PDB file of C-alpha atoms and ligand atoms in Angstrom:
ATOM      1  CA  UNK A 121     -20.099   2.816   7.046  1.00  0.00           C
ATOM      2  CA  UNK A 122     -22.201   4.584   9.687  1.00  0.00           C
ATOM      3  CA  UNK A 123     -20.006   7.082  11.555  1.00  0.00           C
ATOM      4  CA  UNK A 124     -20.707   5.664  15.001  1.00  0.00           C
ATOM      5  CA  UNK A 125     -19.997   2.158  13.788  1.00  0.00           C
ATOM      6  CA  UNK A 126     -16.753   3.350  12.176  1.00  0.00           C
ATOM      7  CA  UNK A 127     -15.658   4.901  15.480  1.00  0.00           C
ATOM      8  CA  UNK A 128     -16.575   1.721  17.334  1.00  0.00           C
ATOM      9  CA  UNK A 129     -14.433  -0.364  14.971  1.00  0.00           C
ATOM     10  CA  UNK A 130     -11.535   2.070  15.083  1.00  0.00           C
ATOM     11  CA  UNK A 131     -11.551   2.380  18.855  1.00  0.00           C
ATOM     12  CA  UNK A 132     -11.436  -1.382  19.230  1.00  0.00           C
ATOM     13  CA  UNK A 133      -9.236  -2.535  16.371  1.00  0.00           C
ATOM     14  CA  UNK A 134      -7.290   0.294  14.754  1.00  0.00           C
ATOM     15  CA  UNK A 135      -5.807   2.309  17.582  1.00  0.00           C
ATOM     16  CA  UNK A 136      -2.909   4.534  16.544  1.00  0.00           C
ATOM     17  CA  UNK A 137       0.013   5.084  18.877  1.00  0.00           C
ATOM     18  CA  UNK A 138       2.000   8.326  19.103  1.00  0.00           C
ATOM     19  CA  UNK A 139       4.283   7.343  16.236  1.00  0.00           C
ATOM     20  CA  UNK A 140       1.391   6.939  13.806  1.00  0.00           C
ATOM     21  CA  UNK A 141      -0.451  10.086  14.878  1.00  0.00           C
ATOM     22  CA  UNK A 142       2.896  11.898  14.747  1.00  0.00           C
ATOM     23  CA  UNK A 143       3.445  10.843  11.138  1.00  0.00           C
ATOM     24  CA  UNK A 144       0.051  12.193  10.124  1.00  0.00           C
ATOM     25  CA  UNK A 145       0.634  15.411  12.057  1.00  0.00           C
ATOM     26  CA  UNK A 146       4.015  15.987  10.409  1.00  0.00           C
ATOM     27  CA  UNK A 147       2.581  15.193   6.996  1.00  0.00           C
ATOM     28  CA  UNK A 148      -0.056  17.874   7.543  1.00  0.00           C
ATOM     29  CA  UNK A 149       2.416  20.389   8.972  1.00  0.00           C
ATOM     30  CA  UNK A 150       4.699  20.025   5.948  1.00  0.00           C
ATOM     31  CA  UNK A 151       1.826  20.317   3.496  1.00  0.00           C
ATOM     32  CA  UNK A 152       2.272  16.806   2.106  1.00  0.00           C
ATOM     33  CA  UNK A 153      -0.920  15.407   0.564  1.00  0.00           C
ATOM     34  CA  UNK A 154      -3.213  13.785   3.139  1.00  0.00           C
ATOM     35  CA  UNK A 155      -3.649  10.640   1.056  1.00  0.00           C
ATOM     36  CA  UNK A 156      -2.217   8.115   3.503  1.00  0.00           C
ATOM     37  CA  UNK A 157      -4.180   4.945   4.142  1.00  0.00           C
ATOM     38  CA  UNK A 158      -6.599   4.934   7.096  1.00  0.00           C
ATOM     39  CA  UNK A 159      -5.896   3.282  10.446  1.00  0.00           C
ATOM     40  CA  UNK A 160      -8.411   0.506   9.813  1.00  0.00           C
ATOM     41  CA  UNK A 161      -6.797  -0.202   6.447  1.00  0.00           C
ATOM     42  CA  UNK A 162      -3.367  -0.160   8.079  1.00  0.00           C
ATOM     43  CA  UNK A 163      -4.561  -2.675  10.634  1.00  0.00           C
ATOM     44  CA  UNK A 164      -5.959  -4.897   7.887  1.00  0.00           C
ATOM     45  CA  UNK A 165      -2.624  -4.811   6.017  1.00  0.00           C
ATOM     46  CA  UNK A 166      -0.872  -5.628   9.279  1.00  0.00           C
ATOM     47  CA  UNK A 167      -3.153  -8.632   9.886  1.00  0.00           C
ATOM     48  CA  UNK A 168      -2.691  -9.869   6.300  1.00  0.00           C
ATOM     49  CA  UNK A 169       1.092  -9.790   6.717  1.00  0.00           C
ATOM     50  CA  UNK A 170       0.913 -11.664  10.006  1.00  0.00           C
ATOM     51  CA  UNK A 171      -1.560 -14.191   8.588  1.00  0.00           C
ATOM     52  CA  UNK A 172       0.831 -15.031   5.760  1.00  0.00           C
ATOM     53  CA  UNK A 173       3.938 -15.002   7.966  1.00  0.00           C
ATOM     54  CA  UNK A 174       5.414 -12.318   5.733  1.00  0.00           C
ATOM     55  CA  UNK A 175       9.154 -11.695   6.067  1.00  0.00           C
ATOM     56  CA  UNK A 176       9.954  -9.793   2.869  1.00  0.00           C
ATOM     57  CA  UNK A 177       7.529  -7.038   1.903  1.00  0.00           C
ATOM     58  CA  UNK A 178       7.670  -4.506  -0.920  1.00  0.00           C
ATOM     59  CA  UNK A 179       5.733  -1.245  -0.944  1.00  0.00           C
ATOM     60  CA  UNK A 180       5.509   0.970  -4.017  1.00  0.00           C
ATOM     61  CA  UNK A 181       4.855   4.540  -2.823  1.00  0.00           C
ATOM     62  CA  UNK A 182       5.952   5.491   0.720  1.00  0.00           C
ATOM     63  CA  UNK A 183       4.611   9.058   1.083  1.00  0.00           C
ATOM     64  CA  UNK A 184       5.323  10.007   4.742  1.00  0.00           C
ATOM     65  CA  UNK A 185       5.823   6.434   5.946  1.00  0.00           C
ATOM     66  CA  UNK A 186       2.423   5.930   7.580  1.00  0.00           C
ATOM     67  CA  UNK A 187       1.527   2.680   5.800  1.00  0.00           C
ATOM     68  CA  UNK A 188       5.160   1.584   6.019  1.00  0.00           C
ATOM     69  CA  UNK A 189       5.002   1.620   9.809  1.00  0.00           C
ATOM     70  CA  UNK A 190       1.814  -0.481   9.832  1.00  0.00           C
ATOM     71  CA  UNK A 191       3.498  -2.949   7.449  1.00  0.00           C
ATOM     72  CA  UNK A 192       6.953  -3.126   9.044  1.00  0.00           C
ATOM     73  CA  UNK A 193       5.513  -3.620  12.526  1.00  0.00           C
ATOM     74  CA  UNK A 194       3.950  -6.873  11.313  1.00  0.00           C
ATOM     75  CA  UNK A 195       7.364  -8.317  10.435  1.00  0.00           C
ATOM     76  CA  UNK A 196       9.596 -10.538  12.574  1.00  0.00           C
ATOM     77  CA  UNK A 197      12.852  -8.948  13.847  1.00  0.00           C
ATOM     78  CA  UNK A 198      14.779 -10.226  10.823  1.00  0.00           C
ATOM     79  CA  UNK A 199      12.012  -9.262   8.383  1.00  0.00           C
ATOM     80  CA  UNK A 200      12.369  -6.523   5.813  1.00  0.00           C
ATOM     81  CA  UNK A 201      10.127  -3.913   4.259  1.00  0.00           C
ATOM     82  CA  UNK A 202      11.491  -2.236   1.155  1.00  0.00           C
ATOM     83  CA  UNK A 203       9.541   0.851   0.194  1.00  0.00           C
ATOM     84  CA  UNK A 204      10.092   2.863  -2.986  1.00  0.00           C
ATOM     85  CA  UNK A 205       9.524   6.624  -3.074  1.00  0.00           C
ATOM     86  CA  UNK A 206      10.297   8.955  -5.953  1.00  0.00           C
ATOM     87  CA  UNK A 207       9.740  12.309  -4.216  1.00  0.00           C
ATOM     88  CA  UNK A 208      12.936  13.253  -2.312  1.00  0.00           C
ATOM     89  CA  UNK A 209      10.986  15.325   0.193  1.00  0.00           C
ATOM     90  CA  UNK A 210       8.601  12.487   0.966  1.00  0.00           C
ATOM     91  CA  UNK A 211      11.538  10.088   1.183  1.00  0.00           C
ATOM     92  CA  UNK A 212      13.244  12.227   3.831  1.00  0.00           C
ATOM     93  CA  UNK A 213      10.073  12.436   5.922  1.00  0.00           C
ATOM     94  CA  UNK A 214       9.377   8.708   5.606  1.00  0.00           C
ATOM     95  CA  UNK A 215      12.920   7.778   6.660  1.00  0.00           C
ATOM     96  CA  UNK A 216      12.456  10.003   9.702  1.00  0.00           C
ATOM     97  CA  UNK A 217       9.199   8.194  10.502  1.00  0.00           C
ATOM     98  CA  UNK A 218      10.887   4.791  10.308  1.00  0.00           C
ATOM     99  CA  UNK A 219      13.678   5.963  12.605  1.00  0.00           C
ATOM    100  CA  UNK A 220      11.150   7.331  15.109  1.00  0.00           C
ATOM    101  CA  UNK A 221       9.243   4.061  14.993  1.00  0.00           C
ATOM    102  CA  UNK A 222      12.449   2.251  15.951  1.00  0.00           C
ATOM    103  CA  UNK A 223      12.177  -0.085  12.996  1.00  0.00           C
ATOM    104  CA  UNK A 224      15.946  -0.352  12.472  1.00  0.00           C
ATOM    105  CA  UNK A 225      16.754  -2.644   9.574  1.00  0.00           C
ATOM    106  CA  UNK A 226      13.118  -3.748   9.267  1.00  0.00           C
ATOM    107  CA  UNK A 227      12.339  -0.781   6.977  1.00  0.00           C
ATOM    108  CA  UNK A 228      14.459   0.377   4.051  1.00  0.00           C
ATOM    109  CA  UNK A 229      13.480   3.209   1.757  1.00  0.00           C
ATOM    110  CA  UNK A 230      14.830   3.292  -1.777  1.00  0.00           C
ATOM    111  CA  UNK A 231      14.555   6.713  -3.354  1.00  0.00           C
ATOM    112  CA  UNK A 232      13.770   6.649  -7.041  1.00  0.00           C
ATOM    113  CA  UNK A 233      11.109   6.071  -9.643  1.00  0.00           C
ATOM    114  CA  UNK A 234       9.486   2.672  -9.154  1.00  0.00           C
ATOM    115  CA  UNK A 235      10.077   1.604 -12.755  1.00  0.00           C
ATOM    116  CA  UNK A 236      13.817   2.269 -12.287  1.00  0.00           C
ATOM    117  CA  UNK A 237      14.045   0.540  -8.905  1.00  0.00           C
ATOM    118  CA  UNK A 238      11.847  -2.532  -9.512  1.00  0.00           C
ATOM    119  CA  UNK A 239      14.270  -4.154 -12.019  1.00  0.00           C
ATOM    120  CA  UNK A 240      17.039  -3.993  -9.374  1.00  0.00           C
ATOM    121  CA  UNK A 241      15.128  -6.051  -6.777  1.00  0.00           C
ATOM    122  CA  UNK A 242      15.540  -9.781  -6.213  1.00  0.00           C
ATOM    123  CA  UNK A 243      12.309 -11.792  -6.521  1.00  0.00           C
ATOM    124  CA  UNK A 244      10.781 -13.795  -3.683  1.00  0.00           C
ATOM    125  CA  UNK A 245       8.673 -11.169  -1.889  1.00  0.00           C
ATOM    126  CA  UNK A 246       5.890 -12.409   0.369  1.00  0.00           C
ATOM    127  CA  UNK A 247       3.768  -9.288  -0.137  1.00  0.00           C
ATOM    128  CA  UNK A 248       3.730  -6.443  -2.677  1.00  0.00           C
ATOM    129  CA  UNK A 249       1.601  -3.421  -1.688  1.00  0.00           C
ATOM    130  CA  UNK A 250       0.974  -1.000  -4.558  1.00  0.00           C
ATOM    131  CA  UNK A 251       0.079   2.574  -3.525  1.00  0.00           C
ATOM    132  CA  UNK A 252       1.852   4.951  -5.903  1.00  0.00           C
ATOM    133  CA  UNK A 253       1.003   6.827  -9.111  1.00  0.00           C
ATOM    134  CA  UNK A 254      -1.914   5.244 -10.912  1.00  0.00           C
ATOM    135  CA  UNK A 255      -1.106   5.628 -14.615  1.00  0.00           C
ATOM    136  CA  UNK A 256       1.641   2.941 -14.702  1.00  0.00           C
ATOM    137  CA  UNK A 257      -0.421   0.381 -12.772  1.00  0.00           C
ATOM    138  CA  UNK A 258      -0.310  -2.196 -15.571  1.00  0.00           C
ATOM    139  CA  UNK A 259       3.481  -2.144 -15.267  1.00  0.00           C
ATOM    140  CA  UNK A 260       3.359  -2.311 -11.466  1.00  0.00           C
ATOM    141  CA  UNK A 261       1.071  -5.321 -11.829  1.00  0.00           C
ATOM    142  CA  UNK A 262       3.596  -7.075 -14.073  1.00  0.00           C
ATOM    143  CA  UNK A 263       6.493  -6.276 -11.744  1.00  0.00           C
ATOM    144  CA  UNK A 264       4.507  -7.336  -8.696  1.00  0.00           C
ATOM    145  CA  UNK A 265       3.767 -10.693 -10.279  1.00  0.00           C
ATOM    146  CA  UNK A 266       7.401 -11.155 -11.238  1.00  0.00           C
ATOM    147  CA  UNK A 267       8.697 -10.304  -7.760  1.00  0.00           C
ATOM    148  CA  UNK A 268       6.113 -12.233  -5.692  1.00  0.00           C
ATOM    149  CA  UNK A 269       6.602 -15.803  -4.551  1.00  0.00           C
ATOM    150  CA  UNK A 270       3.786 -18.313  -5.086  1.00  0.00           C
ATOM    151  CA  UNK A 271       1.522 -17.964  -2.029  1.00  0.00           C
ATOM    152  CA  UNK A 272       2.395 -14.282  -1.734  1.00  0.00           C
ATOM    153  CA  UNK A 273      -0.062 -11.383  -1.701  1.00  0.00           C
ATOM    154  CA  UNK A 274      -0.470  -8.639  -4.269  1.00  0.00           C
ATOM    155  CA  UNK A 275      -2.322  -5.672  -2.719  1.00  0.00           C
ATOM    156  CA  UNK A 276      -3.638  -2.527  -4.397  1.00  0.00           C
ATOM    157  CA  UNK A 277      -4.749   0.644  -2.606  1.00  0.00           C
ATOM    158  CA  UNK A 278      -7.397   2.930  -4.166  1.00  0.00           C
ATOM    159  CA  UNK A 279      -8.957   0.131  -6.148  1.00  0.00           C
ATOM    160  CA  UNK A 280     -12.200   2.184  -6.280  1.00  0.00           C
ATOM    161  CA  UNK A 281     -10.462   5.419  -7.311  1.00  0.00           C
ATOM    162  CA  UNK A 282     -12.970   7.372  -5.199  1.00  0.00           C
ATOM    163  CA  UNK A 283     -15.781   5.671  -7.104  1.00  0.00           C
ATOM    164  CA  UNK A 284     -14.445   6.782 -10.491  1.00  0.00           C
ATOM    165  CA  UNK A 285     -13.874   3.204 -11.707  1.00  0.00           C
ATOM    166  CA  UNK A 286     -17.622   2.996 -12.374  1.00  0.00           C
ATOM    167  CA  UNK A 287     -17.922   6.425 -13.972  1.00  0.00           C
ATOM    168  CA  UNK A 288     -17.895   5.656 -17.731  1.00  0.00           C
ATOM    169  CA  UNK A 289     -17.115   9.297 -18.510  1.00  0.00           C
ATOM    170  CA  UNK A 290     -13.837   9.142 -16.586  1.00  0.00           C
ATOM    171  CA  UNK A 291     -11.260   8.130 -19.183  1.00  0.00           C
ATOM    172  CA  UNK A 292      -8.301   9.711 -17.380  1.00  0.00           C
ATOM    173  CA  UNK A 293      -5.057   7.720 -17.404  1.00  0.00           C
ATOM    174  CA  UNK A 294      -5.165   7.355 -13.602  1.00  0.00           C
ATOM    175  CA  UNK A 295      -8.631   5.833 -13.530  1.00  0.00           C
ATOM    176  CA  UNK A 296      -7.812   3.663 -16.552  1.00  0.00           C
ATOM    177  CA  UNK A 297      -4.698   2.476 -14.706  1.00  0.00           C
ATOM    178  CA  UNK A 298      -6.801   1.344 -11.750  1.00  0.00           C
ATOM    179  CA  UNK A 299      -9.363  -0.319 -14.036  1.00  0.00           C
ATOM    180  CA  UNK A 300      -6.598  -2.189 -15.846  1.00  0.00           C
ATOM    181  CA  UNK A 301      -5.041  -3.431 -12.590  1.00  0.00           C
ATOM    182  CA  UNK A 302      -8.446  -4.572 -11.280  1.00  0.00           C
ATOM    183  CA  UNK A 303      -9.240  -6.368 -14.544  1.00  0.00           C
ATOM    184  CA  UNK A 304      -5.845  -8.085 -14.644  1.00  0.00           C
ATOM    185  CA  UNK A 305      -6.262  -9.159 -11.024  1.00  0.00           C
ATOM    186  CA  UNK A 306      -9.722 -10.548 -11.763  1.00  0.00           C
ATOM    187  CA  UNK A 307      -8.748 -12.466 -14.886  1.00  0.00           C
ATOM    188  CA  UNK A 308      -5.116 -13.593 -14.476  1.00  0.00           C
ATOM    189  CA  UNK A 309      -5.218 -17.336 -13.765  1.00  0.00           C
ATOM    190  CA  UNK A 310      -2.140 -17.040 -11.531  1.00  0.00           C
ATOM    191  CA  UNK A 311      -4.170 -15.020  -9.004  1.00  0.00           C
ATOM    192  CA  UNK A 312      -7.166 -15.512  -6.769  1.00  0.00           C
ATOM    193  CA  UNK A 313      -8.496 -12.063  -5.863  1.00  0.00           C
ATOM    194  CA  UNK A 314     -11.071 -10.356  -3.665  1.00  0.00           C
ATOM    195  CA  UNK A 315     -12.073  -6.716  -3.259  1.00  0.00           C
ATOM    196  CA  UNK A 316     -12.244  -5.384   0.286  1.00  0.00           C
ATOM    197  CA  UNK A 317     -14.467  -2.270   0.360  1.00  0.00           C
ATOM    198  CA  UNK A 318     -12.461  -0.526   3.064  1.00  0.00           C
ATOM    199  CA  UNK A 319     -11.763   3.213   2.611  1.00  0.00           C
ATOM    200  CA  UNK A 320     -11.062   3.604  -1.159  1.00  0.00           C
ATOM    201  CA  UNK A 321     -11.023  -0.134  -1.879  1.00  0.00           C
ATOM    202  CA  UNK A 322      -8.250  -2.575  -1.087  1.00  0.00           C
ATOM    203  CA  UNK A 323      -7.740  -5.263  -3.704  1.00  0.00           C
ATOM    204  CA  UNK A 324      -6.298  -8.446  -2.164  1.00  0.00           C
ATOM    205  CA  UNK A 325      -4.840 -11.085  -4.479  1.00  0.00           C
ATOM    206  CA  UNK A 326      -2.990 -14.282  -3.662  1.00  0.00           C
ATOM    207  CA  UNK A 327      -0.553 -15.657  -6.235  1.00  0.00           C
ATOM    208  CA  UNK A 328      -1.413 -19.325  -6.664  1.00  0.00           C
ATOM    209  CA  UNK A 329       0.828 -20.251  -9.593  1.00  0.00           C
ATOM    210  CA  UNK A 330       4.060 -19.105 -11.233  1.00  0.00           C
TER     211      UNK A 330
HETATM  212  C1  DHB B 615      -4.693   9.598  -4.162  1.00  0.00           C
HETATM  213  C2  DHB B 615      -3.713   8.631  -4.142  1.00  0.00           C
HETATM  214  C3  DHB B 615      -3.716   7.658  -3.166  1.00  0.00           C
HETATM  215  O1  DHB B 615      -2.789   6.667  -3.127  1.00  0.00           O
HETATM  216  C4  DHB B 615      -4.688   7.656  -2.192  1.00  0.00           C
HETATM  217  O2  DHB B 615      -4.645   6.664  -1.266  1.00  0.00           O
HETATM  218  C5  DHB B 615      -5.668   8.616  -2.195  1.00  0.00           C
HETATM  219  C6  DHB B 615      -5.665   9.589  -3.189  1.00  0.00           C
HETATM  220  C7  DHB B 615      -4.691  10.620  -5.209  1.00  0.00           C
HETATM  221  O3  DHB B 615      -3.773  10.631  -6.020  1.00  0.00           O
HETATM  222  O4  DHB B 615      -5.614  11.406  -5.245  1.00  0.00           O
HETATM  223 MG1   MG B 616      -3.394   5.205  -1.810  1.00  0.00          MG
END
C-alpha cells in the first residue's frame, strides 16, 4: 500500500495506546525479534473477534504479548485468551504486558511447546490464531480444527511468508509449512477461507462443519 494511504488508515483505524507502544518499545529494548503483527492487523483481529462474539480465544505464539493485547481487549469481561509461548524469556515479557494492560483473568499465558500444551486444552474455542514456528503448521492446523467450535475462526499469520510461498526455489521447512497450511485451508471441506493481504498475509477461515 502507498505509504501516505497506509498512514491515513493507521491514523484513523489502528491507533495504538501507551500499552501497545510500550510493548513494542520493551521488545526492542530487550532485543526480542521485531516480528510482532502490525497495528492494522491487530485491529483487524480485534474486529474479527468482536464480529463473532468471541469469548474463548487461543493464540499459538505470544512473543512479547502485542497481538495478545489486541485479541484480549476484544473479549467480554468473562472472556478468556489462552496464549502459548515456548520461550521462557518471551513468556515473562508477555505476562508483564498483560498485567500492564490490566487484562486480569482475560489473558492467560501457558509456557511450553505448543505440541505439548495443545493436547491439554478443552475444545470449544471461538477463535484460534496461529502465529508461532512455521515448520509444524500442518500439526497446528489439525489441532486448531480439533479445538475450534463450528462457526469459529481459524487464523494464520504470515500466510505469504514474505512472498516466499510463490518462490518455487524455496523448499525450506518453514515455507513448506506455510504452503501446507494454506493448501489445507483452501481444500478442507470443513472450512470456508479467504486470504487478507494485510502485512504478511492473514488467512481467515471459518469452520462450517465438524
Ligand atoms: C517471522 C515470524 C513471524 O510470525 C512473523 O510475523 C514475521 C516473521 C519469522 O520467523 O521470520
Ligand atoms: Mg507472525
